[in-house]
Every structure is written in C-alpha cells, then in structure tokens.
Coordinates of C-alpha atoms in Angstrom, one line a residue:
M1 CA 276.6 103.2 109.5
T2 CA 279.4 100.6 109.7
K3 CA 280.1 97.8 111.6
F4 CA 276.9 98.1 113.5
Q5 CA 275.8 95.2 116.0
P6 CA 271.9 95.2 116.0
Q7 CA 271.5 93.0 119.1
N8 CA 273.4 95.8 121.2
A9 CA 271.3 98.1 123.2
R10 CA 274.2 100.7 123.7
E11 CA 275.1 100.8 120.2
L12 CA 271.5 101.0 119.1
A13 CA 270.8 104.0 121.4
M14 CA 274.1 105.3 120.1
V15 CA 273.0 105.3 116.5
A16 CA 269.5 106.8 117.3
L17 CA 271.3 109.7 119.3
E18 CA 273.7 110.4 116.5
R19 CA 270.9 110.6 113.8
V20 CA 269.0 113.2 116.3
E21 CA 272.4 115.1 116.6
Q22 CA 273.2 115.1 112.9
N23 CA 269.7 115.3 111.2
G24 CA 267.6 117.1 114.0
A25 CA 265.3 113.6 113.8
Y26 CA 262.9 113.2 116.3
S27 CA 264.2 110.7 119.0
N28 CA 261.0 108.8 119.4
L29 CA 260.8 108.1 115.5
Q30 CA 264.2 107.3 115.4
L31 CA 264.3 105.0 118.2
D32 CA 261.0 103.1 117.0
Q33 CA 262.2 102.8 113.6
L34 CA 265.4 101.1 114.9
L35 CA 263.8 98.8 117.7
K36 CA 261.5 97.5 114.8
K37 CA 264.5 96.8 112.5
Y38 CA 266.7 95.5 115.2
P39 CA 264.4 93.9 118.0
L40 CA 266.0 93.6 121.3
A41 CA 265.1 91.6 124.4
D42 CA 262.8 93.7 126.8
K43 CA 265.6 94.4 129.3
D44 CA 267.8 95.7 126.4
R45 CA 265.1 97.7 125.0
R46 CA 264.6 99.3 128.2
L47 CA 268.0 100.3 128.5
A48 CA 268.4 101.7 125.0
T49 CA 265.1 103.8 125.6
N50 CA 266.6 105.1 128.8
I51 CA 269.9 106.1 127.4
V52 CA 268.5 107.8 124.5
Y53 CA 266.1 109.8 126.4
G54 CA 268.3 110.3 129.4
V55 CA 271.1 111.8 127.1
L56 CA 268.9 113.9 125.3
Q57 CA 267.3 115.3 128.6
H58 CA 270.8 116.0 130.2
K59 CA 272.8 116.8 127.0
L60 CA 274.0 120.2 128.2
T61 CA 274.9 118.8 131.5
L62 CA 276.7 116.0 130.1
K63 CA 278.6 118.1 127.6
Y64 CA 279.8 120.5 130.3
W65 CA 281.2 117.4 132.2
L66 CA 282.8 116.2 128.7
N67 CA 284.5 119.3 128.1
G68 CA 286.5 119.1 131.3
F69 CA 287.9 115.8 129.9
V70 CA 288.6 116.7 126.3
N71 CA 289.4 120.3 126.3
N72 CA 287.0 121.5 123.4
R73 CA 288.8 119.0 121.2
K74 CA 286.8 118.5 118.2
L75 CA 285.1 115.2 118.1
D76 CA 283.4 113.2 115.5
S77 CA 279.7 113.2 116.1
W78 CA 279.6 109.3 117.0
V79 CA 282.6 109.4 119.4
K80 CA 280.9 112.6 121.1
V81 CA 277.5 110.6 121.3
L82 CA 279.4 107.5 122.7
L83 CA 281.2 109.4 125.5
L84 CA 278.0 111.4 126.5
S85 CA 276.1 108.2 126.6
A86 CA 278.9 106.6 128.8
I87 CA 278.8 109.6 131.1
Y88 CA 275.2 109.5 131.4
Q89 CA 275.4 105.8 132.4
F90 CA 278.3 106.3 135.0
H91 CA 276.2 109.4 136.7
Y92 CA 272.7 108.6 136.4
L93 CA 272.2 104.8 136.0
E94 CA 272.8 103.4 139.4
R95 CA 272.1 99.8 138.9
V96 CA 274.4 99.6 135.8
P97 CA 278.2 98.7 136.8
D98 CA 280.7 101.3 135.8
W99 CA 283.0 98.2 134.2
A100 CA 280.2 97.2 132.1
V101 CA 279.5 100.8 130.8
T102 CA 283.4 101.3 130.0
D103 CA 283.9 97.9 128.7
E104 CA 281.0 98.1 126.1
S105 CA 281.9 101.8 125.1
I106 CA 285.4 100.6 124.4
K107 CA 284.3 97.7 122.3
I108 CA 281.9 100.0 120.2
A109 CA 284.9 102.5 119.9
K110 CA 287.2 99.5 118.5
R111 CA 284.3 98.7 116.0
R112 CA 283.5 101.7 115.0
G113 CA 287.0 103.7 115.0
N114 CA 290.7 103.2 114.5
P115 CA 293.1 102.1 117.2
G116 CA 293.9 105.9 118.2
I117 CA 289.9 106.6 118.7
R118 CA 289.8 103.3 121.0
K119 CA 292.7 104.5 122.9
F120 CA 291.2 108.1 123.2
V121 CA 287.8 106.9 124.4
T122 CA 289.4 104.4 126.9
G123 CA 291.6 107.3 128.5
V124 CA 288.7 109.8 128.7
L125 CA 286.6 107.0 130.4
H126 CA 289.1 106.1 132.9
A127 CA 289.7 109.6 133.8
V128 CA 286.2 110.2 134.6
L129 CA 286.0 107.3 136.7
R130 CA 289.4 108.3 138.5
E131 CA 288.7 112.0 138.8
G132 CA 284.9 112.2 139.2
L133 CA 282.6 114.7 137.5
P134 CA 283.1 118.4 138.4
A135 CA 280.6 120.0 141.2
L136 CA 277.8 122.2 139.0
D137 CA 276.9 124.4 142.3
N138 CA 280.3 126.0 141.6
I139 CA 279.1 128.0 138.4
E140 CA 278.7 131.6 139.7
N141 CA 276.4 133.1 137.1
D142 CA 272.7 132.1 138.1
S143 CA 271.3 131.6 134.6
Q144 CA 274.5 129.8 133.2
R145 CA 274.4 127.4 136.6
L146 CA 270.4 126.5 136.0
S147 CA 271.2 126.1 132.4
V148 CA 273.9 123.6 132.9
Q149 CA 272.5 122.0 136.3
N150 CA 268.9 121.4 134.3
S151 CA 270.2 121.1 130.8
V152 CA 268.1 124.0 129.3
P153 CA 269.6 126.8 126.9
E154 CA 270.4 130.1 128.7
W155 CA 268.0 132.0 126.6
L156 CA 265.1 129.8 127.9
V157 CA 266.3 130.3 131.6
N158 CA 266.6 134.0 131.3
E159 CA 263.1 134.3 129.7
L160 CA 261.6 132.0 132.3
M161 CA 263.3 134.2 135.0
T162 CA 262.0 137.4 133.7
Q163 CA 258.4 136.0 133.3
Y164 CA 258.3 133.8 136.6
G165 CA 261.0 135.0 138.9
K166 CA 264.2 133.0 139.8
E167 CA 262.5 130.7 142.4
T168 CA 259.5 129.5 140.3
T169 CA 261.9 129.0 137.5
A170 CA 264.2 126.8 139.5
K171 CA 261.1 124.7 140.4
I172 CA 260.0 124.4 136.7
L173 CA 263.6 123.5 135.6
R174 CA 264.0 120.8 138.3
S175 CA 260.5 119.2 137.5
I176 CA 261.0 118.8 133.7
N177 CA 263.8 116.2 134.2
E178 CA 261.6 114.1 136.5
P179 CA 260.0 111.2 134.6
A180 CA 256.8 111.7 132.9
H181 CA 253.7 110.1 134.2
Q182 CA 251.6 108.0 131.8
V183 CA 248.2 109.1 132.1
I184 CA 244.8 107.6 130.7
R185 CA 241.6 109.3 129.9
V186 CA 238.5 107.2 130.4
N187 CA 236.4 107.5 127.2
R188 CA 232.8 108.0 128.7
A189 CA 231.4 107.6 125.2
K190 CA 232.0 104.0 125.9
T191 CA 232.6 103.1 129.5
T192 CA 232.7 104.5 133.0
V193 CA 235.8 105.4 135.3
S194 CA 234.5 102.7 137.6
A195 CA 234.5 100.0 135.0
V196 CA 238.0 100.8 133.8
K197 CA 239.3 100.7 137.3
Q198 CA 238.0 97.3 137.7
V199 CA 239.5 96.0 134.5
L200 CA 242.9 97.7 135.7
D201 CA 242.4 96.0 139.1
N202 CA 242.2 92.5 137.3
M203 CA 245.1 93.4 135.3
N204 CA 247.3 94.1 138.5
I205 CA 247.9 97.5 137.0
E206 CA 248.7 100.3 139.5
Y207 CA 247.3 103.7 139.4
H208 CA 245.4 106.5 141.2
E209 CA 243.0 109.2 140.3
S210 CA 244.3 112.4 138.8
K211 CA 244.1 115.4 141.0
V212 CA 244.2 117.5 137.8
A213 CA 241.4 116.2 135.4
A214 CA 238.1 114.3 135.6
N215 CA 238.0 111.0 134.1
A216 CA 241.7 110.6 134.2
L217 CA 243.9 107.8 136.0
V218 CA 247.5 108.3 136.5
I219 CA 249.5 104.8 135.8
T220 CA 252.1 104.2 138.3
K221 CA 252.9 100.4 137.4
G222 CA 252.1 98.4 134.4
E223 CA 251.5 98.9 130.7
V224 CA 248.2 100.0 129.2
V225 CA 249.0 100.7 125.5
T226 CA 248.7 97.0 124.5
S227 CA 245.6 96.3 126.4
D228 CA 242.1 95.6 125.2
L229 CA 241.2 98.8 127.0
F230 CA 243.3 100.9 124.7
R231 CA 242.6 98.8 121.5
D232 CA 238.8 98.8 122.1
G233 CA 238.8 102.8 122.5
E234 CA 237.7 102.5 126.1
I235 CA 240.7 104.7 127.2
T236 CA 243.3 106.7 125.4
I237 CA 246.8 108.2 126.6
Q238 CA 246.5 112.0 127.2
D239 CA 248.3 114.2 129.8
E240 CA 246.2 115.4 132.6
S241 CA 247.0 119.0 131.8
A242 CA 246.0 118.7 128.0
M243 CA 242.6 117.4 129.0
L244 CA 241.7 120.6 130.9
A245 CA 241.2 122.5 127.6
V246 CA 238.1 120.6 126.7
E247 CA 236.9 120.0 130.1
S248 CA 236.9 123.8 130.6
M249 CA 234.5 124.4 127.5
N250 CA 231.4 122.8 129.4
I251 CA 230.2 121.4 126.3
K252 CA 226.5 120.4 125.9
P253 CA 225.2 117.1 124.1
S254 CA 223.7 119.6 121.4
D255 CA 226.8 121.8 120.9
K256 CA 228.1 122.3 117.5
V257 CA 231.8 122.5 117.9
L258 CA 235.0 123.5 115.6
D259 CA 238.2 122.0 116.7
A260 CA 240.4 124.5 114.7
C261 CA 244.0 122.8 115.2
A262 CA 242.8 119.3 115.6
A263 CA 245.4 116.5 114.7
P264 CA 246.1 114.0 115.7
G265 CA 242.6 114.2 117.4
G266 CA 243.2 113.6 121.0
K267 CA 240.9 116.7 121.9
T268 CA 238.5 116.0 119.1
V269 CA 237.7 112.8 120.3
Q270 CA 237.5 114.1 124.0
I271 CA 235.2 116.7 122.6
A272 CA 233.0 114.2 120.9
A273 CA 232.4 112.1 124.0
Y274 CA 230.4 114.9 125.4
L275 CA 228.1 115.4 122.1
S276 CA 225.0 113.4 121.0
P277 CA 224.5 113.1 117.4
A278 CA 220.7 112.5 118.2
N279 CA 220.5 115.9 119.6
G280 CA 222.4 117.6 116.7
G281 CA 225.9 117.5 118.6
F282 CA 228.9 117.2 116.0
V283 CA 232.5 118.6 116.1
D284 CA 234.3 119.6 112.9
A285 CA 238.0 119.0 113.1
L286 CA 240.6 120.7 111.0
D287 CA 244.2 120.3 110.2
I288 CA 246.2 121.7 107.3
H289 CA 247.6 118.1 106.2
Q290 CA 245.5 115.4 104.7
H291 CA 247.7 112.5 106.3
K292 CA 246.8 114.0 109.8
V293 CA 243.3 114.2 109.0
R294 CA 243.2 110.6 108.4
L295 CA 244.9 110.2 111.9
I296 CA 241.9 112.3 113.3
E297 CA 239.6 109.8 111.7
K298 CA 241.4 106.8 112.8
N299 CA 241.3 108.1 116.3
A300 CA 237.6 108.9 116.3
Q301 CA 236.8 105.4 115.0
R302 CA 238.7 103.5 117.7
M303 CA 237.1 105.9 120.4
G304 CA 233.7 105.1 118.7
V305 CA 232.7 108.7 118.1
S306 CA 233.2 109.1 114.4
D307 CA 229.4 109.4 114.1
R308 CA 229.6 112.7 115.4
V309 CA 233.3 113.9 114.1
N310 CA 233.8 115.3 110.6
A311 CA 237.6 116.0 109.7
Y312 CA 238.7 118.5 106.8
A313 CA 242.1 119.2 105.4
L314 CA 241.9 123.0 105.9
D315 CA 244.2 125.6 107.3
A316 CA 242.2 127.2 110.2
R317 CA 243.3 130.6 108.8
K318 CA 241.0 129.8 105.7
V319 CA 237.8 128.9 107.7
D320 CA 235.7 131.1 105.5
E321 CA 236.1 128.6 102.6
Q322 CA 234.1 126.1 104.6
F323 CA 232.0 127.6 107.1
K324 CA 229.4 130.4 107.4
D325 CA 229.7 133.0 110.0
E326 CA 228.1 132.0 113.5
S327 CA 228.0 128.4 112.7
F328 CA 229.5 127.2 116.1
D329 CA 228.6 127.4 119.8
K330 CA 232.0 126.8 120.7
I331 CA 235.5 126.8 119.0
L332 CA 238.7 125.4 120.4
V333 CA 242.0 126.8 119.2
D334 CA 244.6 124.5 120.5
A335 CA 247.1 126.6 118.5
P336 CA 250.6 125.6 117.2
C337 CA 253.1 126.6 119.8
S338 CA 256.9 126.3 120.9
G339 CA 255.9 123.3 123.0
I340 CA 257.9 124.4 126.0
G341 CA 255.4 122.8 128.3
L342 CA 256.2 119.4 126.9
L343 CA 260.0 119.4 127.7
R344 CA 259.4 116.4 130.3
R345 CA 258.0 114.2 127.4
K346 CA 259.9 115.8 124.4
P347 CA 263.3 116.7 125.6
E348 CA 264.8 117.8 122.2
I349 CA 262.4 120.6 121.8
R350 CA 264.5 122.6 124.4
Y351 CA 267.7 122.4 122.1
T352 CA 265.8 123.4 118.7
K353 CA 263.6 126.5 119.8
Q354 CA 264.9 130.0 120.0
L355 CA 263.0 133.0 121.3
A356 CA 262.3 134.3 117.7
D357 CA 260.0 131.2 117.2
S358 CA 257.8 132.2 120.1
M359 CA 257.3 135.6 118.2
R360 CA 256.7 134.1 114.8
L361 CA 254.2 131.7 116.4
H362 CA 252.4 134.5 118.4
Q363 CA 251.5 135.9 114.8
I364 CA 250.4 132.6 113.5
Q365 CA 248.1 132.2 116.9
L366 CA 246.7 135.4 116.4
S367 CA 245.8 135.0 112.8
I368 CA 243.9 131.8 113.5
L369 CA 242.1 133.6 116.3
N370 CA 241.1 136.4 114.0
A371 CA 240.1 133.9 111.2
V372 CA 237.7 131.9 113.4
A373 CA 236.2 134.9 115.5
S374 CA 233.3 135.3 113.1
K375 CA 232.5 131.7 113.1
V376 CA 231.4 131.5 116.8
K377 CA 227.6 132.5 117.7
K378 CA 226.7 135.5 119.8
G379 CA 227.1 134.2 123.3
G380 CA 229.5 131.5 122.3
I381 CA 233.1 131.0 123.6
I382 CA 236.6 130.6 121.9
T383 CA 238.7 128.7 124.1
Y384 CA 242.2 129.2 123.2
S385 CA 245.0 126.8 124.5
T386 CA 248.7 126.0 124.0
C387 CA 251.1 123.5 125.3
T388 CA 253.8 126.3 126.2
I389 CA 254.3 128.5 129.3
L390 CA 256.0 131.4 127.4
Q391 CA 253.6 134.4 127.9
Q392 CA 254.5 135.6 124.3
E393 CA 252.3 132.9 123.0
N394 CA 249.6 132.9 125.8
D395 CA 248.4 136.0 127.6
A396 CA 250.2 138.2 125.1
T397 CA 248.3 136.5 122.2
V398 CA 245.0 136.8 124.1
K399 CA 245.7 140.4 124.8
A400 CA 246.4 141.2 121.1
F401 CA 243.2 139.2 120.0
L402 CA 241.1 141.2 122.6
S403 CA 242.4 144.7 121.5
Q404 CA 241.3 143.9 117.8
H405 CA 237.9 142.4 118.8
P406 CA 236.0 144.3 121.3
E407 CA 233.0 142.3 120.8
F408 CA 234.7 139.4 122.9
K409 CA 235.6 139.5 126.6
L410 CA 237.9 137.3 128.8
I411 CA 236.2 135.1 131.2
K412 CA 237.7 133.0 133.8
T413 CA 238.7 129.4 132.8
T414 CA 237.4 126.8 135.3
T415 CA 237.7 123.1 135.4
A416 CA 235.9 120.1 137.1
R417 CA 238.5 120.0 139.9
K418 CA 238.5 123.8 140.2
V419 CA 242.5 123.6 139.3
K420 CA 244.0 126.6 140.7
D421 CA 240.7 128.4 141.3
G422 CA 242.3 130.9 143.8
R423 CA 244.4 132.4 141.1
H424 CA 244.0 136.2 140.0
S425 CA 244.0 135.8 136.5
A426 CA 241.0 134.7 134.2
T427 CA 243.5 132.7 132.1
L428 CA 244.8 129.3 133.4
T429 CA 248.5 128.6 133.4
I430 CA 249.5 125.1 134.6
L431 CA 253.4 125.0 135.0
P432 CA 255.2 121.7 134.9
S433 CA 256.1 122.0 138.5
D434 CA 252.6 122.5 139.6
F435 CA 251.2 118.9 139.4
D436 CA 254.3 117.1 137.6
S437 CA 252.0 117.3 134.6
D438 CA 252.8 119.1 131.3
G439 CA 253.0 122.7 131.1
F440 CA 249.7 124.1 129.4
F441 CA 247.7 127.5 129.1
I442 CA 243.9 127.7 128.6
S443 CA 241.9 130.9 128.1
S444 CA 238.1 131.6 127.5
L445 CA 236.9 134.2 125.1
K446 CA 233.1 135.0 125.1
K447 CA 231.5 136.7 122.2
G448 CA 228.9 139.3 123.3
L449 CA 225.3 139.1 122.4

C-alpha cells in the first residue's frame, strides 16, 4: 500500500474494503486493525466504519450502478473500491455533501494512481452526479431485481423464494439491510434487570425491553461496551434471537449440560447463569480449537460463572473420547452453519456462501447430532439450533436425525415470551423480518424413557 494517509477516513475505509475484496478478509477484523494502527477522531472513525459496512452491505447494488458508467471496463481493485465507496456516499449518506465526496475521492485517485486514473475517476464521478443512478424497479426478472435491490446473490434469492415464497422473501431481504440493534443480556448470575436499568438510566443510555427474549434490553442510544456493567460481567452483548436457544432449554440449577459447539462461549455463560454448583449443576463446553477454548474460559471468568464451566478442546464428533453415555440432562448443539441469518451484522457472508456449502454443513450438523445422541439421559433433551434460515440446515437436519434415531421425538420449542407460539411447526424459525433481530432456528429433541 503506497501513499496511504492514515488520518483520512475515506482512504482508511478504502484500504479495509480492498483487503476484504482481494483476500476475503473479515471486514470487522480489518477495520479494527487499521483503526488501531491509524487512530482517527471519533467523527472520522464513524465515517470510515459506515463506509466499510455500507459498501459491503450494498455491494451488488453499487456494482450494478457503477457498471452503467464504466461499461464493463476492467478496473484495478482499489479504483473499483474507490468508485463504489463514492457512489455509496452519494446515495446513502444524506448528511455528507456530494462535493466533499467528489473532492476527496479525486485526491485519493491522484495519490494512488497516475494522471490517467485521476482523470477517469473524475469523469465517472461527475457523470454519476450529472446523470443520476438508474432505477432498479425497471429490472424485469423478479430474482435479478430482488438480488440487485437488496444486494443478495441470485442463488440465495431463488432459494429463499422456493422455501418461503416471494412476499416473505422480499420482507426478509428488505430487513437485512436495516441497521442491526445492539442488545444486551443481563447476567442473572450477578445482577437483576431492574438494577441494570437503574445504571443505564444514570448513564443516560436509552433502551427498551426486548419483545423476543427475557433478560434482554435493546439499546437505542448510547454505548455500553466500554461501561463498568460490561467490564464487570453484569451484562454481555448478544442478539435477542441468539438468546432463545438456551432460554428454551428450561435449565434447572442441578442440570448437567453439554454445550457441544461452544466458542466463543456466549451461550455457555448463558447456560451457566441458570446453574448452581452447590446443587451439582455444571456445563461442559467444547470447541475444536484450543485458542477458542481460552475465549470460552475468559468469557466465563468475566461473567462470574467459571466455577460451573469446564471447557475442552474437543471436536463434538469425538465426544466418546471424553464422556460416557447418558452423562447429561440436556445438550445444546448450536451447530456450525452458513450464517445466513446474520446478514444484517455480517454483510460479507452473502457473497462468500454457495448452496453447496449448505449441503456440506448439513452433513457436519448431522454427524454432530449423531455423535452426542447417546450422551443425553433418557428423558433428556437435545436442543439443536443454527443461525441460518435455510431449511437444508434446519428442518432437514432434524428430520434426517430423527429418521436415524427413533428413540428421539420432536417436541415443540417454547420460550419465556412465547415467541411465535401460534405456529404449526414444533421447530421455531425466527426470520430477520419477524422482529428485526438475527435469523435463527431452534428445535427440541427429547429422548424416550
């Protein structure tokens, strides 16, 4: 990277996006790394963050618009990213004046490229402002139009339409480009919801109670990650939908619980908050990687529940190496999945996944369920959950497991706030459009006596 000005928010955003585009790097990691190396003022930091996530979120839309002005011309990666960033700011950032975007983009082009590139960038940006961006409603093909409008690959649009219908798919796609809420879960092992509310009120942080999950507060204004509440483990950051898997397990203080796919430990510590070591309650948490096991242990320590958490570096498919049959009252399999329910928070997922990934993950999910089936006691429950909304990884995985394990039956998943209790299915699917939360799937598999 040459001629890089570290104090420039737009150029920092461009570098982060270029690395994501070229190397498949995670946007949050790249951005955090650059902001640590090149600290910006708060205002510039917010601008850089907005540009990075905004361009990723709307990338297919922006590329469609850009193509009308460059006529399929092959562009250097950084030039393409620079132009996409500028168009994003023109269209989506109402408070940023067009002249500022144009001026700064041309300066970056001058620093990074030769006079020809500077002239080209100048011409494209002036043409965009002069002619305006083409309307997307004119795209005739339904799946292509929904793909371009919402910046979601056509294969995923087609799959969602097959599974949920056109109307519901349109709602899902619109919702995933809305800003993600910051939600906190109150750690009942250390404090109460009312006590946390009092502290938030004193901090002038605005919030409201979740309609989805118990012990959850949706933050509407203010920052809690740097607060004493977070540092001391009285709260943690967790999406409302993600809280429901553990909530649905109806954990008793004396339960022996296995969290089979645990890292970084958000659900492990949620489980642990219900347990009483004095009554023999504990949770064994597994992850395949040792460094992620340390994350689980660190999380448990911050939340004050390490006395009831045992973390192991172990592939859940090899539980026989560590545990005897019928060792657990309850088991959570929050399985590896495509993450399609998380598109609002992790926009690049939509561009890196393929339908084949879902089918491969289905096999992994099934192998984990098969491995842990013997470890739950008779009358015990395996809770199988994912953060995807693709049925190949959800109901299809549950159906395949039940066909191989007649000793289990599917029972209705219920939650404290009776989320979607009127549904016909025993499994619970939360779509991103249902409550403006992450997409999530939960099922409850009970072992016969």
